[in-house]
mmCIF file of C-alpha atoms in Angstrom:
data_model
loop_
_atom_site.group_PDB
_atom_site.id
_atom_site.type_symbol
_atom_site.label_atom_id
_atom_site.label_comp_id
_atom_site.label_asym_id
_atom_site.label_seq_id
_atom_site.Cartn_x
_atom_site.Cartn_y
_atom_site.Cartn_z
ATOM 1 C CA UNK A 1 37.741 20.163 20.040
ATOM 2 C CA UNK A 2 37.042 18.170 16.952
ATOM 3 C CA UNK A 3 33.930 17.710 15.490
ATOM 4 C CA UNK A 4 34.355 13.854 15.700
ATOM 5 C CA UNK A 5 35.065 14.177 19.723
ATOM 6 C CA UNK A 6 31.892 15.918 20.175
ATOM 7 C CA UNK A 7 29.761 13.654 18.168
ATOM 8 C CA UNK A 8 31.191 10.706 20.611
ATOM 9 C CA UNK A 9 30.765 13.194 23.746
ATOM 10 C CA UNK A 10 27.200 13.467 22.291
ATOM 11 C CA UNK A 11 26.495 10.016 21.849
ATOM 12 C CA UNK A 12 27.477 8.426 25.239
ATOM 13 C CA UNK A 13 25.686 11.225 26.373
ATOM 14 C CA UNK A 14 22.165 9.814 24.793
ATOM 15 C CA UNK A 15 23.308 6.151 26.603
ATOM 16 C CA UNK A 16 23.928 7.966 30.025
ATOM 17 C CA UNK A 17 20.922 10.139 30.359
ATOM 18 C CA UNK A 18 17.888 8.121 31.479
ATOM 19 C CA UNK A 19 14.498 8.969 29.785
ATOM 20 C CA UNK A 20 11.908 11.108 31.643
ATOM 21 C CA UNK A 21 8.630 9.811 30.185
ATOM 22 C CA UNK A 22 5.326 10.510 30.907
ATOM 23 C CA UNK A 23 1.865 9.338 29.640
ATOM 24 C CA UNK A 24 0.031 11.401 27.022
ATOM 25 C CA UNK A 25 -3.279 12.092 27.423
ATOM 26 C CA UNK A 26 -3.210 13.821 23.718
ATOM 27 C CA UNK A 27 -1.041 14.036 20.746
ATOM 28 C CA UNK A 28 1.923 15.999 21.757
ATOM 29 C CA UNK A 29 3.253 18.763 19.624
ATOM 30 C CA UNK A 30 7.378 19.546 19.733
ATOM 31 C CA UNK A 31 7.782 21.608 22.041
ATOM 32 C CA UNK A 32 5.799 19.726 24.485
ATOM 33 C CA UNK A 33 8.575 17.435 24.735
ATOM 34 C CA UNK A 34 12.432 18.142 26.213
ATOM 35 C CA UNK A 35 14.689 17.728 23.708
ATOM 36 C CA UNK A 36 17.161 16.490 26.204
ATOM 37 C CA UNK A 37 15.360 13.103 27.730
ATOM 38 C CA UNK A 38 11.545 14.105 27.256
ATOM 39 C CA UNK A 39 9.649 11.192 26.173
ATOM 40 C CA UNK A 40 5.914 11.302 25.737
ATOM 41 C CA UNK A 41 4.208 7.613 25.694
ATOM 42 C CA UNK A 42 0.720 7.210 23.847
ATOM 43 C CA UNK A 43 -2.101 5.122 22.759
ATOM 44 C CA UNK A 44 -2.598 6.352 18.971
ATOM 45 C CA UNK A 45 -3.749 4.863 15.332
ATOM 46 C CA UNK A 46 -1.013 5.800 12.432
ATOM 47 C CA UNK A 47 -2.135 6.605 9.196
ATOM 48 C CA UNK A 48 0.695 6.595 6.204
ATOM 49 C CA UNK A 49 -0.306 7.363 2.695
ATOM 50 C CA UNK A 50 1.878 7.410 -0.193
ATOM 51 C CA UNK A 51 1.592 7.907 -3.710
ATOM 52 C CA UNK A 52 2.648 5.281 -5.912
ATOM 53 C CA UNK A 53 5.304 5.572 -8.658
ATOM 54 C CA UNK A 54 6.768 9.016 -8.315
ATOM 55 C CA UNK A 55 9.701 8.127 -9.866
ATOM 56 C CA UNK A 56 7.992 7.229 -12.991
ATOM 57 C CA UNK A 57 6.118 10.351 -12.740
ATOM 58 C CA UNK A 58 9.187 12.361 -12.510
ATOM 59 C CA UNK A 59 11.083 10.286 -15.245
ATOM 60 C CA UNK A 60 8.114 10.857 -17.787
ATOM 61 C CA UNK A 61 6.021 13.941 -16.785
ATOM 62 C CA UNK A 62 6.782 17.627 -17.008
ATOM 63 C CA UNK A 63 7.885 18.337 -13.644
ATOM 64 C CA UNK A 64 5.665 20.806 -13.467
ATOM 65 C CA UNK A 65 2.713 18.738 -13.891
ATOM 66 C CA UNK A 66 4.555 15.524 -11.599
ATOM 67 C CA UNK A 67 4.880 18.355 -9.061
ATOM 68 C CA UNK A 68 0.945 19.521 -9.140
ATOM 69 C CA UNK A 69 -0.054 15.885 -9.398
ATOM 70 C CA UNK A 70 2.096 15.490 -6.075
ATOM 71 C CA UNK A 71 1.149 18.293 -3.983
ATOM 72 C CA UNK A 72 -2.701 17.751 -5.192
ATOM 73 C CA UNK A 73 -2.379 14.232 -3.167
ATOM 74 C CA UNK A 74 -0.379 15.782 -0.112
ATOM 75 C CA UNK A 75 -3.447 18.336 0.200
ATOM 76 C CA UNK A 76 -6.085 15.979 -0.122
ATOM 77 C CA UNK A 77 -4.602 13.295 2.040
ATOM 78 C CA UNK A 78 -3.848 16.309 4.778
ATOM 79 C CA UNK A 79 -6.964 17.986 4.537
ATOM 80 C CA UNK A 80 -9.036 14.575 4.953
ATOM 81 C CA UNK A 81 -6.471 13.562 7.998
ATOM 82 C CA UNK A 82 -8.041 16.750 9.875
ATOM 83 C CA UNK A 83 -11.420 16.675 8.996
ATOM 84 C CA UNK A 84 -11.712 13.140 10.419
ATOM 85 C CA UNK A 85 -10.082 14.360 13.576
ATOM 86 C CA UNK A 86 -6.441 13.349 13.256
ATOM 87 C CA UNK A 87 -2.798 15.644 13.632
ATOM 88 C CA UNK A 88 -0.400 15.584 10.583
ATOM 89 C CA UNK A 89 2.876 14.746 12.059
ATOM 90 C CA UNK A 90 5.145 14.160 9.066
ATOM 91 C CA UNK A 91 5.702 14.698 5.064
ATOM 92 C CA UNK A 92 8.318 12.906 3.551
ATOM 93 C CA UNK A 93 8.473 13.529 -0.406
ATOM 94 C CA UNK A 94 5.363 12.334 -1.678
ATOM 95 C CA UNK A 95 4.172 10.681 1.855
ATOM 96 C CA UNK A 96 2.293 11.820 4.607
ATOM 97 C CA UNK A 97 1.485 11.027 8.342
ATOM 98 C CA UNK A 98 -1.041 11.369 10.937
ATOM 99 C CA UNK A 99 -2.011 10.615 13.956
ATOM 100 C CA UNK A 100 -5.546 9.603 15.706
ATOM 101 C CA UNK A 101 -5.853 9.945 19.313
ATOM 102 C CA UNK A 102 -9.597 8.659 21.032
ATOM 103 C CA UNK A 103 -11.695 6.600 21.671
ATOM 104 C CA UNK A 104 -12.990 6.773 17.603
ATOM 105 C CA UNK A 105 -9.364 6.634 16.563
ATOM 106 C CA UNK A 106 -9.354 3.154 14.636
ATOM 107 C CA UNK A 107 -12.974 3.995 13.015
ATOM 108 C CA UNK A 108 -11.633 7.532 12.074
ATOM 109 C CA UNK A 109 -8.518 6.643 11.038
ATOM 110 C CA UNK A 110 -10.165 3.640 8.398
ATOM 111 C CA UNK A 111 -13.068 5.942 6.940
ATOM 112 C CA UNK A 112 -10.050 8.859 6.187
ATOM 113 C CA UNK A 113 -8.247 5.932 4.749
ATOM 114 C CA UNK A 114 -11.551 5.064 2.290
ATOM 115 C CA UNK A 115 -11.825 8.715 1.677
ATOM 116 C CA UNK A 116 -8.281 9.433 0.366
ATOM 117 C CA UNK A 117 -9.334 6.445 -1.890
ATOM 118 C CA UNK A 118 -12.152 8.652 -3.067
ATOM 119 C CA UNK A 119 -9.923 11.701 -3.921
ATOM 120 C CA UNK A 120 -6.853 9.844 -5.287
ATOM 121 C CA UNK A 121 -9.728 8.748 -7.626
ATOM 122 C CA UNK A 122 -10.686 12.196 -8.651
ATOM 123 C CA UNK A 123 -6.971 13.175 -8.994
ATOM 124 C CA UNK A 124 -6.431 10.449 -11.346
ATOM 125 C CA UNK A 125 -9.618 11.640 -13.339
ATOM 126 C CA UNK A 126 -9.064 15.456 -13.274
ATOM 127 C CA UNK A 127 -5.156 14.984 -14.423
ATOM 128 C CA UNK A 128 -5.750 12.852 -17.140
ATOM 129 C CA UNK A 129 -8.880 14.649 -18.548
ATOM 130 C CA UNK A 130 -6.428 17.513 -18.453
ATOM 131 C CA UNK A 131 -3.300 16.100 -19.606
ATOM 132 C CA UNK A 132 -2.432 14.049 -22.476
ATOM 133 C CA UNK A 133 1.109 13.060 -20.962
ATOM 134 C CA UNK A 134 -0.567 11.612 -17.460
ATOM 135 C CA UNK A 135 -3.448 9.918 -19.794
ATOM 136 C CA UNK A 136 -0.380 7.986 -22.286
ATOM 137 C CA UNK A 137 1.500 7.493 -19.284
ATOM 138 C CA UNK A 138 3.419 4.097 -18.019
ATOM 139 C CA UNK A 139 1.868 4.562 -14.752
ATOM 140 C CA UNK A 140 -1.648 5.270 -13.304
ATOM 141 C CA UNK A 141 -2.094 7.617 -10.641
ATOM 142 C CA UNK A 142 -2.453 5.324 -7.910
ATOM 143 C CA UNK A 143 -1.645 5.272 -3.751
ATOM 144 C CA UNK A 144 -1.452 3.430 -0.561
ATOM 145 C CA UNK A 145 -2.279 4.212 2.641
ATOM 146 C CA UNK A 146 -1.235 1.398 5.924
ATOM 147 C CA UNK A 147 -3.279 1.861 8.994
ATOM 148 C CA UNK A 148 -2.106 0.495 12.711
ATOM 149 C CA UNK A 149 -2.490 1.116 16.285
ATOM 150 C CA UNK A 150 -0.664 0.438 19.499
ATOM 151 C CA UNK A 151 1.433 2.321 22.070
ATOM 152 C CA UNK A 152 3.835 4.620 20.631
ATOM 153 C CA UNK A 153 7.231 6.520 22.372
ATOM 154 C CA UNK A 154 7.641 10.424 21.159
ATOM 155 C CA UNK A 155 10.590 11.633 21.403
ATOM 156 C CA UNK A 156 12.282 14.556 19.904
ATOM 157 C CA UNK A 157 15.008 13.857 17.359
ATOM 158 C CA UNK A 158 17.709 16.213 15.970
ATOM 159 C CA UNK A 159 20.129 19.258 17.372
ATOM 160 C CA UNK A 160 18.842 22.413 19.115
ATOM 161 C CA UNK A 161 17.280 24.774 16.301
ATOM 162 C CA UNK A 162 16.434 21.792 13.896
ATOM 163 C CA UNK A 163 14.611 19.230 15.000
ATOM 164 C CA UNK A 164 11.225 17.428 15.344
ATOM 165 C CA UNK A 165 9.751 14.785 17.035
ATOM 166 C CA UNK A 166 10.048 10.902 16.066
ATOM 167 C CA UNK A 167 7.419 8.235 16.892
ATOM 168 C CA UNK A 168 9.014 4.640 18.197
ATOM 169 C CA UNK A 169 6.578 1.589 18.272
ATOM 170 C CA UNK A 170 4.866 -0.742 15.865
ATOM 171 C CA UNK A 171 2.352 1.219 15.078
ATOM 172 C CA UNK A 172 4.247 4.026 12.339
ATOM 173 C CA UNK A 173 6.382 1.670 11.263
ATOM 174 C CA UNK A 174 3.589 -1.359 9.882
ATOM 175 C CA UNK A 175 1.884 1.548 8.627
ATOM 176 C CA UNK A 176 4.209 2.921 6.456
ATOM 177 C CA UNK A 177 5.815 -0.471 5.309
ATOM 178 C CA UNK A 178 1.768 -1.296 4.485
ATOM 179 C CA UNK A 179 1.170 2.258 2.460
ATOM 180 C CA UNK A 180 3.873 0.071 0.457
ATOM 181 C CA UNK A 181 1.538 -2.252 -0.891
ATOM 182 C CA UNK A 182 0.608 -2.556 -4.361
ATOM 183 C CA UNK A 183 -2.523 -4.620 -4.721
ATOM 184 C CA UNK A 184 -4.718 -2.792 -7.326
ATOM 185 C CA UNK A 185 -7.595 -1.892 -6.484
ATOM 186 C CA UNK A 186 -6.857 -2.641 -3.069
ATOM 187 C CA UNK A 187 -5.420 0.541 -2.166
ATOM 188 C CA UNK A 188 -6.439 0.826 1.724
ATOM 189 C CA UNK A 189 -4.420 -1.724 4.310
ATOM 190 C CA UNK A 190 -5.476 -1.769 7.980
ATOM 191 C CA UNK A 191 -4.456 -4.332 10.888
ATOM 192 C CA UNK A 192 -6.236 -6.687 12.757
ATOM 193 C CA UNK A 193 -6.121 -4.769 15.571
ATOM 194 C CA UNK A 194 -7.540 -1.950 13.700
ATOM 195 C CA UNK A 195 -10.138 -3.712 12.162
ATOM 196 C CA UNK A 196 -11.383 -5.275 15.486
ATOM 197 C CA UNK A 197 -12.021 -1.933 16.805
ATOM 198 C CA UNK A 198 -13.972 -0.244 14.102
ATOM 199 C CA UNK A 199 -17.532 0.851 14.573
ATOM 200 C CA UNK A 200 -20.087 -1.577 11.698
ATOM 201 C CA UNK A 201 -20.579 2.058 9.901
ATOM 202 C CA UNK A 202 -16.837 2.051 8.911
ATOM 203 C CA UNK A 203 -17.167 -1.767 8.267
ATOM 204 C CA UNK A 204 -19.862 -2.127 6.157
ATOM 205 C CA UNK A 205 -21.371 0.209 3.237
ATOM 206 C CA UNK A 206 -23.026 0.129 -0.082
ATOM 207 C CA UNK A 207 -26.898 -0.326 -0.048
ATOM 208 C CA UNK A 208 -26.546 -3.986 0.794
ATOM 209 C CA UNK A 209 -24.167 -3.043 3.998
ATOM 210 C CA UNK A 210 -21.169 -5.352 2.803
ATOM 211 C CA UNK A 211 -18.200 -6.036 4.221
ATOM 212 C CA UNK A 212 -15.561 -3.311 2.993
ATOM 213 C CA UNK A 213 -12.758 -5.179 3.958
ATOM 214 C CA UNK A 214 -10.877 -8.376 3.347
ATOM 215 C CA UNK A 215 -8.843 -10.068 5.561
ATOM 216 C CA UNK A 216 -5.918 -11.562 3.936
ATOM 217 C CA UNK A 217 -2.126 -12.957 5.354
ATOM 218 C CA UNK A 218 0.883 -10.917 5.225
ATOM 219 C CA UNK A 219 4.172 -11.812 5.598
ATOM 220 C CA UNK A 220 6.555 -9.243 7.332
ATOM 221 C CA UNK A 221 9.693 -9.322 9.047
ATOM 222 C CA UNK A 222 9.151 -13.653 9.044
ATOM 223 C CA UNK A 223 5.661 -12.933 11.078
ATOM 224 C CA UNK A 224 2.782 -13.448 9.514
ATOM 225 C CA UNK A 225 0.285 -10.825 10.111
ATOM 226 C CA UNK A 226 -3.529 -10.433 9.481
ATOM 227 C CA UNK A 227 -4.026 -7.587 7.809
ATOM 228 C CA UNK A 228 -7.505 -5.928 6.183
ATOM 229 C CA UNK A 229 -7.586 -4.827 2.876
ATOM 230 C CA UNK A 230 -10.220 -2.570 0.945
ATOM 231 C CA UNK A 231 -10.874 -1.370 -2.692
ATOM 232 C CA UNK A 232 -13.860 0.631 -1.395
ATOM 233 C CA UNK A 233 -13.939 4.746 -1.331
ATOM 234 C CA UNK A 234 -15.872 6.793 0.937
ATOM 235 C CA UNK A 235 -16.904 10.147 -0.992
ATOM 236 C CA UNK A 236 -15.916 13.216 1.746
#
């Protein structure tokens, strides 16, 4: 059989077979879901962060030092996602993904995002103290990271040896397209319905206990969305 007849076998296959879904009452790892129909559904908070002009990075930097610069913000941003309590579900180049499950999810998932503020900050100072390329660069070293929450569908996506699962909803998606963003300073985006769930402590800081965030319009997709913005850090 050709490989073309079984990729349409395959397909109408994925239209006939119904979904067998169940609720999650944590975040799911792969093989806690059937590749063939399984379908976890879940209340979570996505956090995206991505590191801003890569390209320009690899155009004008040593790729040896674009390359440290890189995996020095994939550590940081992963190592913060787990001490504040979340799951890293994805990389993708210079990205990275997790997931908050809770009842602090929204308050956890804003301080990490304040926090990778913090170290993208150091990054920036150690590389250029250290390098005269990254100090005479184009570019600063500079990131995003989009915060949402909402129900989410994982499923697994791929073939049988190779594959991983995928998260459908709102929620990864506005995060990501938010980690977009390029607002210097304003390097940390969260919805509304993030924001109206935080605790005051990851609202408010300094020694006069401001506001850390600033609500602002958005247009996306022809909606127009209020989103939270803050140039704040939160030192680890």
């Amino acid at each position: 059989m050709a490989l073309s007849d079984d990729l349409t076998r395959d397909i109408q296959t994925f239209i006939s077979t119904a979904w067998d879904k169940r609720d999650g009452r944590k975040i799911p790892s792969t093989d806690e879901v059937a590749l063939a129909g399984g379908a976890v559904e879940i209340e979570a908070t996505f956090l995206y962060a991505d590191l801003a002009d890569s390209s320009k990075m690899a155009k004008e930097l040593d790729r040896r030092i674009a390359a440290k610069i890189i995996k020095s913000f994939l550590y940081c941003a992963s190592k913060l996602i787990v001490a504040r309590g979340g799951k890293i579900v994805s990389f993708d180049g210079d990205r990275v993904m997790g997931v908050f499950y809770g009842d602090a999810k929204n308050s956890s998932a804003a301080k990490c995002a304040l926090q990778i503020k913090w170290a993208v900050d150091k990054i920036r100072e150690k590389f250029e103290s250290n390098y005269e390329s990254v100090r005479n660069a184009s570019f600063k070293i500079r990131h995003g990271v989009g915060v949402d929450t909402g129900t989410v569908l994982a499923v697994r996506g791929g073939v049988r040896g190779t594959n991983d699962l995928i998260w459908i909803g709102r929620a990864p998606n506005l995060a990501a397209k938010m980690s977009d963003l390029r607002e210097h300073p304003y390097s940390s985006f969260i919805t509304a319905a993030v924001f109206n769930m935080l605790t005051d402590k990851s609202k408010y800081g300094g020694a006069e206990n401001k506001l850390m965030w600033e609500r602002r319009t958005w247009n996306f997709l022809g909606e127009a969305l209020h989103i939270y913005r803050s140039s704040w850090h939160w030192k680890p």
